[in-house]
Structure formats: C-alpha cells, structure tokens
C-alpha positions as semicolon CSV with decimal commas, in nm:
position;residue;x (nm);y (nm);z (nm)
1;M;-9,785;1,234;11,565
2;D;-9,570;1,268;11,252
3;T;-9,307;0,997;11,295
4;D;-9,078;1,170;11,045
5;T;-9,017;1,446;11,298
6;V;-8,925;1,211;11,583
7;R;-8,548;1,190;11,633
8;S;-8,394;0,884;11,796
9;P;-8,160;0,926;12,095
10;A;-7,876;0,797;11,877
11;A;-7,944;1,066;11,615
12;D;-7,953;1,335;11,884
13;D;-7,626;1,205;12,027
14;S;-7,467;1,206;11,682
15;A;-7,586;1,560;11,611
16;G;-7,457;1,679;11,948
17;R;-7,122;1,514;11,886
18;R;-7,090;1,678;11,543
19;R;-7,173;2,018;11,693
20;E;-6,912;1,968;11,962
21;Q;-6,653;1,860;11,706
22;R;-6,717;2,168;11,492
23;G;-6,671;2,385;11,800
24;W;-6,348;2,200;11,883
25;Y;-6,203;2,275;11,538
26;F;-6,248;2,645;11,603
27;Y;-6,004;2,650;11,892
28;D;-5,725;2,559;11,649
29;W;-5,862;2,831;11,420
30;A;-5,843;3,075;11,714
31;C;-5,499;3,005;11,860
32;S;-5,286;2,902;11,559
33;V;-5,261;3,266;11,451
34;Y;-5,048;3,325;11,762
35;S;-4,806;3,050;11,662
36;T;-4,779;3,168;11,301
37;S;-4,785;3,547;11,309
38;V;-4,646;3,612;11,657
39;L;-4,390;3,340;11,727
40;T;-4,282;3,241;11,376
41;V;-4,276;3,576;11,195
42;F;-4,300;3,900;11,389
43;L;-4,217;3,883;11,760
44;G;-3,860;3,748;11,748
45;P;-3,709;4,022;11,530
46;Y;-3,921;4,298;11,686
47;L;-3,854;4,207;12,052
48;T;-3,484;4,175;11,969
49;S;-3,486;4,528;11,823
50;V;-3,659;4,659;12,136
51;A;-3,399;4,488;12,355
52;E;-3,120;4,634;12,141
53;A;-3,269;4,980;12,189
54;A;-3,248;4,930;12,566
55;A;-2,899;4,775;12,562
56;D;-2,590;4,936;12,711
57;A;-2,278;5,026;12,513
58;D;-2,164;4,661;12,518
59;G;-2,493;4,535;12,378
60;F;-2,629;4,392;12,704
61;V;-2,960;4,437;12,882
62;H;-2,991;4,366;13,254
63;P;-3,325;4,201;13,349
64;L;-3,328;4,165;13,730
65;G;-2,962;4,268;13,728
66;V;-2,850;3,975;13,513
67;P;-2,642;4,073;13,208
68;V;-2,801;3,928;12,891
69;R;-2,690;3,995;12,536
70;A;-2,978;4,174;12,363
71;G;-2,975;3,930;12,071
72;S;-3,032;3,638;12,310
73;F;-3,319;3,791;12,507
74;F;-3,598;3,649;12,288
75;A;-3,456;3,296;12,300
76;Y;-3,418;3,312;12,678
77;A;-3,776;3,437;12,716
78;V;-3,903;3,146;12,507
79;S;-3,700;2,904;12,720
80;L;-3,841;3,052;13,041
81;S;-4,194;3,019;12,903
82;V;-4,130;2,647;12,845
83;V;-4,020;2,605;13,208
84;V;-4,338;2,779;13,329
85;A;-4,549;2,560;13,098
86;V;-4,377;2,240;13,217
87;L;-4,459;2,336;13,576
88;A;-4,820;2,430;13,499
89;M;-4,936;2,164;13,252
90;P;-4,927;1,853;13,476
91;L;-5,092;2,045;13,760
92;V;-5,371;2,184;13,542
93;G;-5,413;1,853;13,358
94;A;-5,457;1,656;13,678
95;A;-5,702;1,916;13,812
96;A;-5,904;1,897;13,488
97;D;-5,929;1,519;13,508
98;R;-6,005;1,523;13,881
99;T;-6,291;1,773;13,858
100;G;-6,414;1,706;13,506
101;R;-6,428;2,085;13,455
102;K;-6,194;2,136;13,162
103;K;-6,386;2,420;13,002
104;P;-6,330;2,683;13,274
105;L;-5,960;2,594;13,278
106;L;-5,944;2,614;12,897
107;A;-6,117;2,953;12,909
108;A;-5,874;3,082;13,172
109;A;-5,568;2,968;12,978
110;A;-5,699;3,089;12,641
111;Y;-5,796;3,436;12,761
112;T;-5,477;3,476;12,962
113;G;-5,278;3,404;12,644
114;A;-5,500;3,619;12,426
115;A;-5,481;3,914;12,667
116;A;-5,102;3,889;12,690
117;T;-5,076;3,878;12,311
118;A;-5,309;4,176;12,267
119;G;-5,099;4,360;12,526
120;M;-4,801;4,339;12,290
121;F;-4,947;4,647;12,121
122;F;-4,783;4,846;12,403
123;L;-4,440;4,697;12,330
124;D;-4,247;4,995;12,199
125;G;-3,944;5,207;12,279
126;D;-3,718;5,017;12,518
127;R;-3,987;4,812;12,696
128;Y;-3,808;4,482;12,646
129;L;-3,900;4,359;12,997
130;L;-4,269;4,407;12,919
131;G;-4,220;4,216;12,596
132;G;-4,041;3,931;12,773
133;L;-4,310;3,909;13,041
134;L;-4,595;3,907;12,786
135;L;-4,414;3,641;12,580
136;V;-4,365;3,414;12,882
137;V;-4,730;3,449;12,985
138;A;-4,870;3,405;12,632
139;N;-4,649;3,109;12,542
140;A;-4,708;2,923;12,868
141;A;-5,083;2,987;12,847
142;Q;-5,086;2,862;12,488
143;S;-4,919;2,537;12,596
144;V;-5,163;2,482;12,883
145;A;-5,464;2,561;12,662
146;M;-5,344;2,326;12,386
147;M;-5,302;2,045;12,638
148;L;-5,663;2,090;12,753
149;Y;-5,785;2,127;12,395
150;N;-5,611;1,806;12,286
151;S;-5,751;1,615;12,583
152;Y;-6,106;1,669;12,450
153;L;-6,033;1,456;12,142
154;P;-6,101;1,112;12,300
155;Q;-6,425;1,248;12,448
156;I;-6,576;1,410;12,138
157;A;-6,480;1,152;11,874
158;P;-6,529;0,774;11,881
159;P;-6,222;0,571;11,777
160;E;-6,321;0,536;11,411
161;E;-6,361;0,916;11,371
162;R;-6,058;1,033;11,562
163;D;-5,802;1,054;11,279
164;A;-6,036;1,259;11,062
165;V;-6,139;1,490;11,346
166;S;-5,779;1,553;11,451
167;S;-5,677;1,620;11,090
168;R;-5,959;1,870;11,041
169;G;-5,854;2,051;11,357
170;W;-5,497;2,092;11,229
171;A;-5,630;2,200;10,889
172;F;-5,847;2,470;11,050
173;G;-5,543;2,598;11,238
174;Y;-5,316;2,618;10,936
175;A;-5,590;2,783;10,730
176;A;-5,637;3,055;10,993
177;G;-5,261;3,103;11,023
178;A;-5,229;3,153;10,648
179;L;-5,531;3,386;10,625
180;V;-5,420;3,621;10,902
181;L;-5,056;3,611;10,793
182;V;-5,159;3,734;10,446
183;A;-5,348;4,025;10,604
184;N;-5,057;4,102;10,835
185;L;-4,807;4,099;10,552
186;V;-5,023;4,338;10,349
187;L;-5,026;4,576;10,647
188;Y;-4,656;4,532;10,719
189;T;-4,523;4,568;10,365
190;G;-4,757;4,859;10,287
191;H;-4,734;5,038;10,621
192;D;-4,629;5,366;10,458
193;S;-4,940;5,373;10,242
194;F;-5,150;5,319;10,555
195;G;-4,975;5,608;10,730
196;L;-4,808;5,380;10,984
197;S;-4,452;5,339;11,097
198;E;-4,296;4,995;11,063
199;G;-4,300;4,949;11,442
200;M;-4,667;5,044;11,469
201;A;-4,754;4,800;11,189
202;V;-4,577;4,518;11,375
203;R;-4,752;4,607;11,702
204;I;-5,091;4,600;11,528
205;C;-5,007;4,260;11,378
206;L;-4,910;4,125;11,721
207;A;-5,219;4,263;11,894
208;S;-5,452;4,144;11,618
209;A;-5,343;3,786;11,685
210;G;-5,454;3,824;12,047
211;L;-5,789;3,973;11,947
212;W;-5,843;3,695;11,691
213;W;-5,755;3,432;11,954
214;G;-5,996;3,575;12,209
215;A;-6,283;3,631;11,965
216;F;-6,287;3,284;11,807
217;A;-6,221;3,103;12,137
218;L;-6,583;3,189;12,221
219;I;-6,705;2,926;11,972
220;P;-6,544;2,617;12,131
221;L;-6,620;2,749;12,479
222;R;-6,990;2,763;12,387
223;R;-6,999;2,421;12,222
224;L;-6,767;2,199;12,423
225;R;-6,912;2,049;12,737
226;D;-6,766;1,919;13,060
227;R;-6,798;1,555;13,160
228;R;-6,807;1,460;13,524
229;T;-6,552;1,197;13,624
230;P;-6,517;0,985;13,938
231;A;-6,349;1,173;14,222
232;R;-5,972;1,137;14,230
233;E;-5,699;1,241;14,468
234;A;-5,579;1,602;14,474
235;A;-5,327;1,718;14,219
236;L;-4,965;1,754;14,328
237;P;-4,744;2,058;14,270
238;G;-4,568;2,105;13,933
239;F;-4,287;1,856;13,875
240;R;-4,422;1,620;14,145
241;Q;-4,744;1,586;13,946
242;L;-4,544;1,524;13,627
243;A;-4,342;1,258;13,806
244;A;-4,664;1,098;13,931
245;T;-4,804;1,099;13,577
246;V;-4,490;0,935;13,440
247;R;-4,504;0,672;13,716
248;D;-4,863;0,599;13,618
249;M;-4,760;0,575;13,253
250;R;-4,508;0,306;13,346
251;R;-4,810;0,083;13,400
252;H;-4,870;0,130;13,027
253;P;-4,523;0,070;12,875
254;L;-4,652;0,060;12,518
255;T;-4,800;0,409;12,561
256;L;-4,458;0,521;12,685
257;A;-4,295;0,351;12,387
258;F;-4,512;0,550;12,147
259;L;-4,441;0,872;12,339
260;L;-4,065;0,807;12,307
261;A;-4,093;0,754;11,932
262;Y;-4,304;1,070;11,903
263;L;-4,059;1,270;12,113
264;I;-3,775;1,178;11,878
265;Y;-3,937;1,233;11,539
266;N;-4,125;1,541;11,661
267;D;-3,791;1,687;11,773
268;G;-3,682;1,653;11,411
269;I;-4,003;1,818;11,287
270;Q;-3,975;2,113;11,526
271;T;-3,608;2,165;11,439
272;V;-3,681;2,172;11,067
273;I;-3,956;2,430;11,129
274;S;-3,727;2,652;11,337
275;Q;-3,409;2,616;11,130
276;A;-3,540;2,610;10,771
277;S;-3,532;2,990;10,750
278;V;-3,173;2,994;10,878
279;Y;-3,081;2,739;10,612
280;G;-3,258;2,945;10,345
281;S;-3,097;3,276;10,441
282;K;-2,745;3,169;10,540
283;E;-2,676;2,874;10,308
284;L;-2,896;2,953;10,009
285;G;-2,869;3,334;10,024
286;L;-3,245;3,398;10,004
287;G;-3,407;3,726;10,108
288;Q;-3,661;3,789;10,384
289;S;-3,951;3,824;10,141
290;T;-3,872;3,483;9,990
291;L;-3,864;3,325;10,335
292;I;-4,199;3,480;10,433
293;V;-4,360;3,353;10,114
294;A;-4,218;3,009;10,195
295;V;-4,379;3,025;10,542
296;L;-4,712;3,109;10,377
297;L;-4,671;2,821;10,133
298;V;-4,608;2,581;10,420
299;Q;-4,923;2,706;10,597
300;V;-5,145;2,668;10,292
301;L;-5,019;2,325;10,189
302;A;-5,029;2,200;10,548
303;V;-5,410;2,235;10,526
304;A;-5,421;2,009;10,222
305;G;-5,161;1,776;10,373
306;A;-5,352;1,732;10,699
307;L;-5,674;1,645;10,513
308;L;-5,494;1,420;10,262
309;L;-5,311;1,218;10,527
310;G;-5,635;1,198;10,725
311;R;-5,790;1,025;10,422
312;C;-5,488;0,796;10,394
313;A;-5,531;0,702;10,760
314;R;-5,890;0,593;10,695
315;R;-5,762;0,357;10,427
316;Y;-5,426;0,241;10,559
317;G;-5,443;0,318;10,933
318;A;-5,285;0,600;11,133
319;K;-4,966;0,412;11,220
320;R;-4,883;0,321;10,859
321;T;-4,965;0,673;10,744
322;I;-4,738;0,830;11,008
323;L;-4,460;0,591;10,907
324;G;-4,510;0,697;10,545
325;S;-4,491;1,064;10,646
326;L;-4,163;1,000;10,830
327;A;-4,021;0,841;10,515
328;A;-4,135;1,151;10,322
329;W;-3,965;1,377;10,579
330;T;-3,642;1,182;10,528
331;L;-3,657;1,218;10,150
332;T;-3,743;1,589;10,178
333;L;-3,441;1,662;10,397
334;A;-3,214;1,458;10,173
335;A;-3,335;1,659;9,874
336;G;-3,283;1,981;10,070
337;Y;-2,913;1,901;10,100
338;F;-2,876;1,940;9,722
339;L;-3,073;2,265;9,678
340;P;-2,877;2,519;9,470
341;A;-2,799;2,856;9,629
342;G;-2,985;3,163;9,506
343;A;-3,272;2,961;9,357
344;P;-3,596;3,050;9,541
345;G;-3,802;2,822;9,317
346;W;-3,633;2,511;9,451
347;F;-3,666;2,639;9,807
348;F;-4,041;2,676;9,746
349;V;-4,046;2,312;9,631
350;L;-3,879;2,215;9,960
351;A;-4,135;2,426;10,153
352;A;-4,415;2,252;9,964
353;G;-4,278;1,913;10,060
354;I;-4,257;2,017;10,425
355;G;-4,609;2,160;10,421
356;L;-4,766;1,846;10,275
357;V;-4,629;1,617;10,547
358;L;-4,624;1,865;10,838
359;G;-4,993;1,890;10,926
360;G;-5,071;1,523;10,867
361;S;-4,786;1,382;11,074
362;Q;-4,880;1,607;11,368
363;A;-5,255;1,548;11,342
364;L;-5,230;1,169;11,319
365;S;-4,976;1,152;11,602
366;R;-5,227;1,332;11,823
367;S;-5,515;1,105;11,727
368;L;-5,307;0,787;11,763
369;F;-5,190;0,891;12,110
370;S;-5,551;0,957;12,210
371;H;-5,622;0,584;12,168
372;L;-5,340;0,501;12,411
373;V;-5,469;0,717;12,700
374;P;-5,654;0,539;12,983
375;P;-6,011;0,670;13,017
376;G;-6,045;0,949;13,272
377;K;-5,681;1,058;13,244
378;E;-5,697;1,246;12,915
379;A;-5,573;1,586;13,033
380;E;-5,306;1,437;13,259
381;Y;-5,159;1,220;12,981
382;F;-5,188;1,495;12,722
383;S;-4,985;1,718;12,955
384;A;-4,696;1,472;12,912
385;Y;-4,763;1,468;12,536
386;E;-4,763;1,847;12,518
387;I;-4,443;1,868;12,723
388;S;-4,273;1,629;12,482
389;D;-4,405;1,843;12,197
390;R;-4,300;2,182;12,334
391;G;-4,068;2,136;12,628
392;L;-3,821;1,868;12,525
393;S;-3,746;1,960;12,163
394;W;-3,389;2,069;12,226
395;L;-3,178;1,782;12,094
396;G;-3,250;1,872;11,732
397;P;-3,136;2,235;11,755
398;L;-2,834;2,120;11,957
399;L;-2,736;1,867;11,690
400;F;-2,799;2,124;11,415
401;G;-2,576;2,378;11,592
402;L;-2,299;2,130;11,673
403;T;-2,293;1,997;11,318
404;Y;-2,258;2,347;11,180
405;Q;-1,989;2,429;11,436
406;L;-1,786;2,121;11,341
407;T;-1,834;2,135;10,964
408;G;-1,910;2,501;10,889
409;S;-2,185;2,380;10,653
410;Y;-2,557;2,435;10,696
411;R;-2,610;2,161;10,439
412;D;-2,447;1,909;10,671
413;A;-2,646;2,055;10,960
414;I;-2,982;2,015;10,786
415;V;-2,912;1,660;10,667
416;S;-2,798;1,560;11,018
417;L;-3,165;1,582;11,122
418;V;-3,248;1,277;10,909
419;G;-3,144;1,061;11,204
420;F;-3,444;1,180;11,410
421;F;-3,688;1,062;11,144
422;V;-3,509;0,730;11,086
423;L;-3,489;0,649;11,458
424;G;-3,848;0,767;11,515
425;F;-3,961;0,544;11,225
426;V;-3,787;0,239;11,375
427;L;-3,923;0,297;11,724
428;L;-4,279;0,361;11,605
429;A;-4,272;0,056;11,378
430;R;-4,192;-0,159;11,683
431;V;-4,496;-0,039;11,884
432;P;-4,785;-0,293;11,864
433;V;-5,056;-0,028;11,868
434;R;-5,352;-0,266;11,882
435;R;-5,217;-0,426;12,198
436;A;-5,127;-0,080;12,335
437;I;-5,487;0,038;12,287
438;T;-5,624;-0,274;12,456
439;D;-5,380;-0,239;12,747
440;A;-5,498;0,122;12,796
441;G;-5,856;-0,003;12,830
442;N;-5,989;0,144;12,506
443;P;-6,179;-0,013;12,212
444;V;-5,961;-0,091;11,912
445;P;-6,071;0,076;11,585
446;Q;-6,118;-0,144;11,280
447;R;-5,824;0,028;11,110
448;I;-5,539;0,172;11,314
C-alpha cells in the first residue's frame, strides 16, 4: 500500500472542519444582501411611498383599524418584527440545543426569510399591508437564522481559530452586500435605459435579494452538520424561555458582564449605522447619491477591516483588539463632529473610518462571546446575544433624538453617542475573560 495516500484521522477531521467552515462563511454571503440592499437602502423609502399612496387625506393609514401616520409605518413594522424575533429566538434556540438538529431549523428560517423578501416583488400600488407583513416575516426570520448560524461557531472552530473564522464570515457578508448593491444601483439609476419604471426597478432589487439569499443558503445547508447532544428538558414558550436562559446565565456572571458591555457599545454601533445618513443629509447637506456611495464605501472597507482586525486578534488577543476598535470608534465620532457642511470628501473619510472598525468589532465580539458559552447551550445563549444585538438597541436612537430635540444640532446628537463606546470600553476592560472562559467550562486559547 502506498503510505503517501493514507490520511490520518486527524487530517480527515481537519479537512472536514475546513469544509464546514467554508460552508458557514457562505451563509453570511447569502443573507447579508438582505440587510444591505433591502433594509439599509431600498425598502424604507419605497414602503413609505406605498403607505403614502394608500393614506387618507390626513396622511394616515389604518392597519387593523389603527390610525398610523404613513411616514411611521416602516418604523413600526420594523419594531413589530423585533418583538416577533424576541419571542421566537429563545424558543428556537432552546429547541436547537435540545434536539441537536440546528440545520433543519436554519433551513426553515432562511427560506422563510428569503421567500418573504422575494415576495416583495409584488409590493406595488397601495399594498402597504402586504409590505408590512413581508417585512415582519423577513426580518424576524433573519434574526432567528442569524442566531442559529452564530451558534455553529463554537462547534466548527477550535478556540485558536475562532477569531479568524468569525472575521472571515463577516468579510464574506460585507463583500456580498457591496457586490449586489453595486448591481442594484446600476439597475436603479439606469432604470429608464432598461425600460423599467423606478418602482419596478426597486421591486426587482428587493426580490433579487431574496433569490440571492435562497440560492446561496444551499451551500451552508449542504456542508454544515448536526451534532447530537444529551437530551434536555422541553423548551418553554417565548419570553418564559428567555427568562429561563437569563436565569441560567446568572450562574455565569462573567458571561453576563461581557454581554452587558456588548449591549452598550453595540447600541452605539447600531445607532451610528442608522443615523449617519441623517447626519449627512440634514447637518452636512449631502445628496442621496453621496450617501449611497458612502454606504458602498462602508461595505467595501468593512471587508478589509474585518480581516485586518482578525489578524490583530491573532497577535494581541480578541479583547485587546475590541478595546482598540472602541477607541477608534470614539475618535471617529469626535472627528465627525467637526466635519464641514457640503464637503462629501470629508464625509467619505468618516465613512472609511466607520467601515474599517465596523466589521472587526462585530466579528471579534461574536467570536469572544462564543468562548463564554457553556458547551451544549450554544443556540440558547446566542439567542440572548442576538436579542441584545437586534432587539435592545433603542437607547442610542433615543439619546440621539433627545439630544437633537434639546440642542437643535445633529453635531451634538452624533457626538453624544461617544458615551456608549466609552462606557462599553470600561465595562469590557473589567471582564477577566480567561476566568470567564474557564467558568463556562471551555478551554482557554493561548491568546485571548
């Protein structure tokens, strides 16, 4: 027998793990297009215009008989989707951990979201209720699917690989978001030359995100594998399951301490993402085309930033690298306060700064949290993580709005967000992550 052709079990295990990791990256590639093209760019303005077309003389629509100002309908639909996700995530997470069958649940959530997004092609005329329903379904399904996707990380990557794997996943997502957004913008800005109305171009862009999501989700669903876990008690309904998860997390106070720090600085990150375009248009007087180019710039540089900070984590550890990114966020916002109005070049510099720290800070937070999750409870704990990521990021927008209301200045509003990064920095710096990892029952990486 030719010994050169004999593979050791360790080599087979390593090859299988690499294959599974490559499949895992592709789920970010599949679903991030929804976040970028649908939520960030196209759906908000378009659904608002559809609601306005259906509004009465006073500018109100009446879903289920409730008077709602047409301009608020999109925001309310997003809020309702968060409530649905908060109810569903702990229940699905506990079921995934109890049965060990994450992949069927991931497939169900992914294809529910993809189908709802593709269905947005039929959102025309005054069908605002259809648009609201599809948004609630797609957004809630996206949250549930991301929770399951994230919970695979501790199972497919040993501790020493986790930062790099998480960073590559984020990079794949941002790359896909940028690629499809470029194609969508070509279609949207040149819709006349393609013989399309503006509304039809938007509907094609929305539906294409769903088709992309569904097509590329096949890759992780073929490569990821389920792992049987010891039998556990049945999952509880909605908020009761979340409460049970939080009670269990109280047995791991250092994990909770990290989650609190993450909740605070991530609130700042999400608020900057959602309010930067408002700052650019209202305070700096920049046009829509400039803002869209800035979104693209953030997407492209977030790829490089995620990979760069992943390299930094290998050298300095994830905790130190996250702390460095929070310091960079603080400096970026402080610089944003001084941006001159009517100068798109400087706004692009600000967008570049945001892009470089955005992907890395998110990717490394995910990988660091994965070390703090007790074995066998990955999906359940990542449901709490995902809720803190998506469902509790309301303090930042509230502070932004109140600051503007009191001062009348978007510059003061944007710089008020510095407090989230400073407080998050202080709280994270106080978490002894090596002891937290040990207390969770996990091996401690050489550099963390």
